[in-house]
Amino acid sequence: DNVNVQFPDLFLPMNCVSKVHSRNTFARKYGRRTKKTLHDLFEVSRGKNIYKYSKMNWTMRTEFVPQNCCPLLCFINSKAGGMQGISLKEELKEYLNPYQIIDLSEVNPEFALAVFSKLPQGYQILVCGGDGTIGWIFDALRKCYADLSVDKDMPPVAILPIGTGNDLSMELGWGDSFTSGGLALVLENISNAEQVPIDRWE
């Protein structure tokens, strides 16, 4: 892939990704062999193994991630903003490892969070979507860190607004919309952004 490593602090090196080979697995729920494979989503939920369909078929080799790197995990709702989500997904690939870009129409975010939460130096999140997508990721974060008993702070979350409702993005200074071609500036701002806590009503 033709990747411009303009932001090495956000970029996950290619050698940090390890493909998972497909083979039959045992589904506890049914007590029999199934056609599902290891690249199907393995979700930890209240101590039980649950298998759900997912196109994610890799794991991370954390020992190869540079200590000065805090990789950016991007969640993109490709169905948001009309065709803008699809074009933005391709634009992200110009700056990041494709494995850092999670299309929410294909992959459950909890799997990606479980993988990235293993990074000892931490990671950052960019949510590409509107208020609904951001709420989805916040819920997934809370569930992932509770279920996996991860003893560390949750990662900071930045927003790239491409949804129809972008109130939180405006409140935090990320704007009310995104213009194609401005992605490099967004990534630069992520590297320099101030982290602020927020309260979430339930």
PDB file of C-alpha atoms in Angstrom:
ATOM      1  CA  ASP A   1       0.000   0.000   0.000  1.00  0.00           C
ATOM      2  CA  ASN A   2       1.122   3.547  -0.787  1.00  0.00           C
ATOM      3  CA  VAL A   3       1.125   5.074   2.694  1.00  0.00           C
ATOM      4  CA  ASN A   4       2.562   8.480   3.502  1.00  0.00           C
ATOM      5  CA  VAL A   5       3.972   8.166   7.028  1.00  0.00           C
ATOM      6  CA  GLN A   6       3.529  11.850   7.757  1.00  0.00           C
ATOM      7  CA  PHE A   7       2.378  11.163  11.315  1.00  0.00           C
ATOM      8  CA  PRO A   8       4.685   8.461  12.740  1.00  0.00           C
ATOM      9  CA  ASP A   9       3.331   8.990  16.251  1.00  0.00           C
ATOM     10  CA  LEU A  10      -0.133   7.916  15.033  1.00  0.00           C
ATOM     11  CA  PHE A  11       0.925   5.253  12.532  1.00  0.00           C
ATOM     12  CA  LEU A  12       0.849   1.534  13.370  1.00  0.00           C
ATOM     13  CA  PRO A  13       3.816  -0.097  11.561  1.00  0.00           C
ATOM     14  CA  MET A  14       2.934  -2.889   9.162  1.00  0.00           C
ATOM     15  CA  ASN A  15       5.044  -5.471  11.016  1.00  0.00           C
ATOM     16  CA  CYS A  16       2.819  -5.053  14.087  1.00  0.00           C
ATOM     17  CA  VAL A  17      -0.063  -6.844  12.384  1.00  0.00           C
ATOM     18  CA  SER A  18      -0.335 -10.620  12.382  1.00  0.00           C
ATOM     19  CA  LYS A  19      -2.925 -12.394  10.256  1.00  0.00           C
ATOM     20  CA  VAL A  20      -5.043 -15.058  11.926  1.00  0.00           C
ATOM     21  CA  HIS A  21      -5.406 -18.271   9.924  1.00  0.00           C
ATOM     22  CA  SER A  22      -8.895 -19.664   9.532  1.00  0.00           C
ATOM     23  CA  ARG A  23      -9.812 -22.998  11.075  1.00  0.00           C
ATOM     24  CA  ASN A  24     -12.867 -24.533  12.695  1.00  0.00           C
ATOM     25  CA  THR A  25     -13.539 -23.515  16.255  1.00  0.00           C
ATOM     26  CA  PHE A  26     -15.723 -24.878  18.988  1.00  0.00           C
ATOM     27  CA  ALA A  27     -18.811 -22.825  19.755  1.00  0.00           C
ATOM     28  CA  ARG A  28     -19.750 -23.352  23.388  1.00  0.00           C
ATOM     29  CA  LYS A  29     -23.223 -22.024  22.883  1.00  0.00           C
ATOM     30  CA  TYR A  30     -24.215 -24.990  20.728  1.00  0.00           C
ATOM     31  CA  GLY A  31     -21.702 -27.572  21.951  1.00  0.00           C
ATOM     32  CA  ARG A  32     -20.738 -28.648  18.441  1.00  0.00           C
ATOM     33  CA  ARG A  33     -18.398 -27.788  15.578  1.00  0.00           C
ATOM     34  CA  THR A  34     -19.476 -24.886  13.420  1.00  0.00           C
ATOM     35  CA  LYS A  35     -18.364 -23.309  10.175  1.00  0.00           C
ATOM     36  CA  LYS A  36     -17.237 -20.205  11.997  1.00  0.00           C
ATOM     37  CA  THR A  37     -13.525 -19.461  12.014  1.00  0.00           C
ATOM     38  CA  LEU A  38     -11.024 -17.650  14.197  1.00  0.00           C
ATOM     39  CA  HIS A  39     -11.490 -14.452  12.228  1.00  0.00           C
ATOM     40  CA  ASP A  40     -15.112 -14.437  13.358  1.00  0.00           C
ATOM     41  CA  LEU A  41     -15.545 -11.991  16.180  1.00  0.00           C
ATOM     42  CA  PHE A  42     -14.504 -13.345  19.586  1.00  0.00           C
ATOM     43  CA  GLU A  43     -16.325 -11.233  22.102  1.00  0.00           C
ATOM     44  CA  VAL A  44     -15.762 -11.564  25.824  1.00  0.00           C
ATOM     45  CA  SER A  45     -19.042 -10.979  27.605  1.00  0.00           C
ATOM     46  CA  ARG A  46     -19.573 -11.771  31.278  1.00  0.00           C
ATOM     47  CA  GLY A  47     -17.115 -14.665  31.188  1.00  0.00           C
ATOM     48  CA  LYS A  48     -18.736 -16.455  28.242  1.00  0.00           C
ATOM     49  CA  ASN A  49     -17.369 -16.987  24.741  1.00  0.00           C
ATOM     50  CA  ILE A  50     -19.731 -15.637  22.120  1.00  0.00           C
ATOM     51  CA  TYR A  51     -19.082 -15.909  18.393  1.00  0.00           C
ATOM     52  CA  LYS A  52     -20.414 -13.287  16.035  1.00  0.00           C
ATOM     53  CA  TYR A  53     -19.659 -12.592  12.397  1.00  0.00           C
ATOM     54  CA  SER A  54     -16.864 -10.133  11.687  1.00  0.00           C
ATOM     55  CA  LYS A  55     -14.448  -9.505   8.826  1.00  0.00           C
ATOM     56  CA  MET A  56     -11.614  -8.766  11.220  1.00  0.00           C
ATOM     57  CA  ASN A  57      -8.952 -11.448  10.852  1.00  0.00           C
ATOM     58  CA  TRP A  58      -5.823 -10.115  12.513  1.00  0.00           C
ATOM     59  CA  THR A  59      -4.207  -9.514  15.856  1.00  0.00           C
ATOM     60  CA  MET A  60      -1.535  -7.102  17.048  1.00  0.00           C
ATOM     61  CA  ARG A  61       2.090  -7.891  17.852  1.00  0.00           C
ATOM     62  CA  THR A  62       2.508  -5.330  20.598  1.00  0.00           C
ATOM     63  CA  GLU A  63       6.222  -6.039  21.024  1.00  0.00           C
ATOM     64  CA  PHE A  64       6.898  -4.399  17.640  1.00  0.00           C
ATOM     65  CA  VAL A  65       5.022  -1.155  18.331  1.00  0.00           C
ATOM     66  CA  PRO A  66       7.555   1.681  18.899  1.00  0.00           C
ATOM     67  CA  GLN A  67       7.525   3.145  22.401  1.00  0.00           C
ATOM     68  CA  ASN A  68       7.141   6.686  21.025  1.00  0.00           C
ATOM     69  CA  CYS A  69       4.077   5.663  19.024  1.00  0.00           C
ATOM     70  CA  CYS A  70       0.509   6.126  20.266  1.00  0.00           C
ATOM     71  CA  PRO A  71      -1.456   4.587  17.385  1.00  0.00           C
ATOM     72  CA  LEU A  72      -4.690   6.122  16.184  1.00  0.00           C
ATOM     73  CA  LEU A  73      -7.634   3.733  15.992  1.00  0.00           C
ATOM     74  CA  CYS A  74     -10.202   5.109  13.559  1.00  0.00           C
ATOM     75  CA  PHE A  75     -13.851   4.156  13.668  1.00  0.00           C
ATOM     76  CA  ILE A  76     -15.715   5.266  10.599  1.00  0.00           C
ATOM     77  CA  ASN A  77     -19.389   5.029   9.839  1.00  0.00           C
ATOM     78  CA  SER A  78     -19.121   4.653   6.068  1.00  0.00           C
ATOM     79  CA  LYS A  79     -22.884   5.108   5.781  1.00  0.00           C
ATOM     80  CA  ALA A  80     -22.775   8.540   7.416  1.00  0.00           C
ATOM     81  CA  GLY A  81     -22.765  11.757   5.447  1.00  0.00           C
ATOM     82  CA  GLY A  82     -23.966  10.184   2.202  1.00  0.00           C
ATOM     83  CA  MET A  83     -20.957   9.076   0.156  1.00  0.00           C
ATOM     84  CA  GLN A  84     -18.571  11.126   2.307  1.00  0.00           C
ATOM     85  CA  GLY A  85     -17.927   8.241   4.673  1.00  0.00           C
ATOM     86  CA  ILE A  86     -16.786   5.976   1.843  1.00  0.00           C
ATOM     87  CA  SER A  87     -14.429   8.554   0.351  1.00  0.00           C
ATOM     88  CA  LEU A  88     -13.045   9.444   3.787  1.00  0.00           C
ATOM     89  CA  LYS A  89     -12.250   5.786   4.446  1.00  0.00           C
ATOM     90  CA  GLU A  90     -10.037   5.748   1.348  1.00  0.00           C
ATOM     91  CA  GLU A  91      -8.421   9.055   2.290  1.00  0.00           C
ATOM     92  CA  LEU A  92      -7.521   7.710   5.750  1.00  0.00           C
ATOM     93  CA  LYS A  93      -5.587   4.885   4.092  1.00  0.00           C
ATOM     94  CA  GLU A  94      -3.190   7.477   2.654  1.00  0.00           C
ATOM     95  CA  TYR A  95      -1.956   8.293   6.165  1.00  0.00           C
ATOM     96  CA  LEU A  96      -2.622   5.220   8.317  1.00  0.00           C
ATOM     97  CA  ASN A  97      -2.209   1.469   8.280  1.00  0.00           C
ATOM     98  CA  PRO A  98      -5.479   0.069   6.822  1.00  0.00           C
ATOM     99  CA  TYR A  99      -5.751  -2.125   9.928  1.00  0.00           C
ATOM    100  CA  GLN A 100      -6.190   1.039  11.996  1.00  0.00           C
ATOM    101  CA  ILE A 101      -9.381   1.895  10.106  1.00  0.00           C
ATOM    102  CA  ILE A 102     -12.488   0.090  11.345  1.00  0.00           C
ATOM    103  CA  ASP A 103     -15.652   0.325   9.273  1.00  0.00           C
ATOM    104  CA  LEU A 104     -18.548   0.068  11.694  1.00  0.00           C
ATOM    105  CA  SER A 105     -20.780  -1.385   8.991  1.00  0.00           C
ATOM    106  CA  GLU A 106     -18.487  -4.443   8.913  1.00  0.00           C
ATOM    107  CA  VAL A 107     -16.849  -4.892  12.321  1.00  0.00           C
ATOM    108  CA  ASN A 108     -18.073  -4.698  15.901  1.00  0.00           C
ATOM    109  CA  PRO A 109     -15.993  -1.951  17.583  1.00  0.00           C
ATOM    110  CA  GLU A 110     -15.520  -4.020  20.747  1.00  0.00           C
ATOM    111  CA  PHE A 111     -13.167  -6.409  18.977  1.00  0.00           C
ATOM    112  CA  ALA A 112     -10.862  -3.609  17.805  1.00  0.00           C
ATOM    113  CA  LEU A 113     -10.915  -2.047  21.269  1.00  0.00           C
ATOM    114  CA  ALA A 114      -9.968  -5.368  22.851  1.00  0.00           C
ATOM    115  CA  VAL A 115      -6.964  -5.635  20.513  1.00  0.00           C
ATOM    116  CA  PHE A 116      -5.728  -2.062  20.943  1.00  0.00           C
ATOM    117  CA  SER A 117      -6.259  -2.085  24.711  1.00  0.00           C
ATOM    118  CA  LYS A 118      -3.296  -4.473  24.943  1.00  0.00           C
ATOM    119  CA  LEU A 119      -0.876  -1.707  23.925  1.00  0.00           C
ATOM    120  CA  PRO A 120       1.250  -0.816  26.975  1.00  0.00           C
ATOM    121  CA  GLN A 121       1.876   2.728  25.724  1.00  0.00           C
ATOM    122  CA  GLY A 122      -1.813   3.321  25.000  1.00  0.00           C
ATOM    123  CA  TYR A 123      -3.616   4.478  21.877  1.00  0.00           C
ATOM    124  CA  GLN A 124      -5.960   7.195  20.650  1.00  0.00           C
ATOM    125  CA  ILE A 125      -9.333   7.065  18.923  1.00  0.00           C
ATOM    126  CA  LEU A 126     -10.784   9.045  16.042  1.00  0.00           C
ATOM    127  CA  VAL A 127     -14.538   8.694  15.548  1.00  0.00           C
ATOM    128  CA  CYS A 128     -15.677   9.623  12.039  1.00  0.00           C
ATOM    129  CA  GLY A 129     -19.410  10.170  12.242  1.00  0.00           C
ATOM    130  CA  GLY A 130     -22.076  12.078  14.108  1.00  0.00           C
ATOM    131  CA  ASP A 131     -23.370  12.145  17.660  1.00  0.00           C
ATOM    132  CA  GLY A 132     -24.977   8.716  17.278  1.00  0.00           C
ATOM    133  CA  THR A 133     -21.715   7.098  16.176  1.00  0.00           C
ATOM    134  CA  ILE A 134     -19.822   8.763  19.014  1.00  0.00           C
ATOM    135  CA  GLY A 135     -22.354   7.448  21.538  1.00  0.00           C
ATOM    136  CA  TRP A 136     -21.941   3.970  20.054  1.00  0.00           C
ATOM    137  CA  ILE A 137     -18.163   4.069  20.563  1.00  0.00           C
ATOM    138  CA  PHE A 138     -18.500   5.439  24.111  1.00  0.00           C
ATOM    139  CA  ASP A 139     -20.796   2.524  24.967  1.00  0.00           C
ATOM    140  CA  ALA A 140     -18.374   0.041  23.402  1.00  0.00           C
ATOM    141  CA  LEU A 141     -15.458   1.551  25.326  1.00  0.00           C
ATOM    142  CA  ARG A 142     -17.241   1.294  28.641  1.00  0.00           C
ATOM    143  CA  LYS A 143     -18.311  -2.295  27.985  1.00  0.00           C
ATOM    144  CA  CYS A 144     -14.906  -3.389  26.696  1.00  0.00           C
ATOM    145  CA  TYR A 145     -12.946  -1.986  29.605  1.00  0.00           C
ATOM    146  CA  ALA A 146     -15.427  -3.383  32.127  1.00  0.00           C
ATOM    147  CA  ASP A 147     -15.624  -6.880  30.616  1.00  0.00           C
ATOM    148  CA  LEU A 148     -11.887  -7.225  30.046  1.00  0.00           C
ATOM    149  CA  SER A 149     -11.003  -5.804  33.476  1.00  0.00           C
ATOM    150  CA  VAL A 150      -8.469  -3.487  31.857  1.00  0.00           C
ATOM    151  CA  ASP A 151      -6.630  -1.632  34.612  1.00  0.00           C
ATOM    152  CA  LYS A 152      -5.811   1.541  32.701  1.00  0.00           C
ATOM    153  CA  ASP A 153      -7.417   4.783  31.612  1.00  0.00           C
ATOM    154  CA  MET A 154      -9.636   4.850  28.555  1.00  0.00           C
ATOM    155  CA  PRO A 155      -8.015   6.350  25.451  1.00  0.00           C
ATOM    156  CA  PRO A 156      -8.703   9.950  24.399  1.00  0.00           C
ATOM    157  CA  VAL A 157     -11.330  10.329  21.678  1.00  0.00           C
ATOM    158  CA  ALA A 158     -11.208  12.858  18.829  1.00  0.00           C
ATOM    159  CA  ILE A 159     -14.059  13.540  16.432  1.00  0.00           C
ATOM    160  CA  LEU A 160     -14.240  14.004  12.677  1.00  0.00           C
ATOM    161  CA  PRO A 161     -17.827  15.167  12.029  1.00  0.00           C
ATOM    162  CA  ILE A 162     -19.533  13.592   9.019  1.00  0.00           C
ATOM    163  CA  GLY A 163     -22.931  12.840  10.557  1.00  0.00           C
ATOM    164  CA  THR A 164     -26.177  14.774  10.458  1.00  0.00           C
ATOM    165  CA  GLY A 165     -25.950  15.680  14.151  1.00  0.00           C
ATOM    166  CA  ASN A 166     -22.570  16.998  15.266  1.00  0.00           C
ATOM    167  CA  ASP A 167     -23.329  18.847  18.510  1.00  0.00           C
ATOM    168  CA  LEU A 168     -20.578  17.217  20.582  1.00  0.00           C
ATOM    169  CA  SER A 169     -18.014  17.832  17.846  1.00  0.00           C
ATOM    170  CA  MET A 170     -18.845  21.537  17.827  1.00  0.00           C
ATOM    171  CA  GLU A 171     -18.760  21.731  21.618  1.00  0.00           C
ATOM    172  CA  LEU A 172     -15.257  20.227  21.720  1.00  0.00           C
ATOM    173  CA  GLY A 173     -13.888  22.383  18.920  1.00  0.00           C
ATOM    174  CA  TRP A 174     -13.761  19.842  16.073  1.00  0.00           C
ATOM    175  CA  GLY A 175     -16.289  21.758  13.970  1.00  0.00           C
ATOM    176  CA  ASP A 176     -19.707  20.961  12.543  1.00  0.00           C
ATOM    177  CA  SER A 177     -18.614  19.359   9.272  1.00  0.00           C
ATOM    178  CA  PHE A 178     -15.614  17.988   7.411  1.00  0.00           C
ATOM    179  CA  THR A 179     -14.293  19.156   4.062  1.00  0.00           C
ATOM    180  CA  SER A 180     -12.580  16.585   1.863  1.00  0.00           C
ATOM    181  CA  GLY A 181      -8.859  17.231   1.581  1.00  0.00           C
ATOM    182  CA  GLY A 182      -8.489  18.530   5.138  1.00  0.00           C
ATOM    183  CA  LEU A 183      -7.593  15.224   6.763  1.00  0.00           C
ATOM    184  CA  ALA A 184      -3.913  16.054   7.285  1.00  0.00           C
ATOM    185  CA  LEU A 185      -4.873  19.070   9.388  1.00  0.00           C
ATOM    186  CA  VAL A 186      -7.245  16.925  11.479  1.00  0.00           C
ATOM    187  CA  LEU A 187      -4.484  14.394  12.173  1.00  0.00           C
ATOM    188  CA  GLU A 188      -2.067  17.181  13.069  1.00  0.00           C
ATOM    189  CA  ASN A 189      -4.624  18.628  15.476  1.00  0.00           C
ATOM    190  CA  ILE A 190      -5.053  15.222  17.129  1.00  0.00           C
ATOM    191  CA  SER A 191      -1.334  15.111  17.898  1.00  0.00           C
ATOM    192  CA  ASN A 192      -1.522  18.544  19.529  1.00  0.00           C
ATOM    193  CA  ALA A 193      -5.003  18.459  21.075  1.00  0.00           C
ATOM    194  CA  GLU A 194      -5.687  19.081  24.742  1.00  0.00           C
ATOM    195  CA  GLN A 195      -7.385  16.252  26.614  1.00  0.00           C
ATOM    196  CA  VAL A 196     -10.481  17.284  28.557  1.00  0.00           C
ATOM    197  CA  PRO A 197     -12.804  15.078  30.665  1.00  0.00           C
ATOM    198  CA  ILE A 198     -16.512  15.029  29.875  1.00  0.00           C
ATOM    199  CA  ASP A 199     -19.537  13.842  31.827  1.00  0.00           C
ATOM    200  CA  ARG A 200     -21.955  11.587  29.989  1.00  0.00           C
ATOM    201  CA  TRP A 201     -25.602  11.456  30.970  1.00  0.00           C
ATOM    202  CA  GLU A 202     -27.170   7.980  31.165  1.00  0.00           C
TER     203      GLU A 202
END
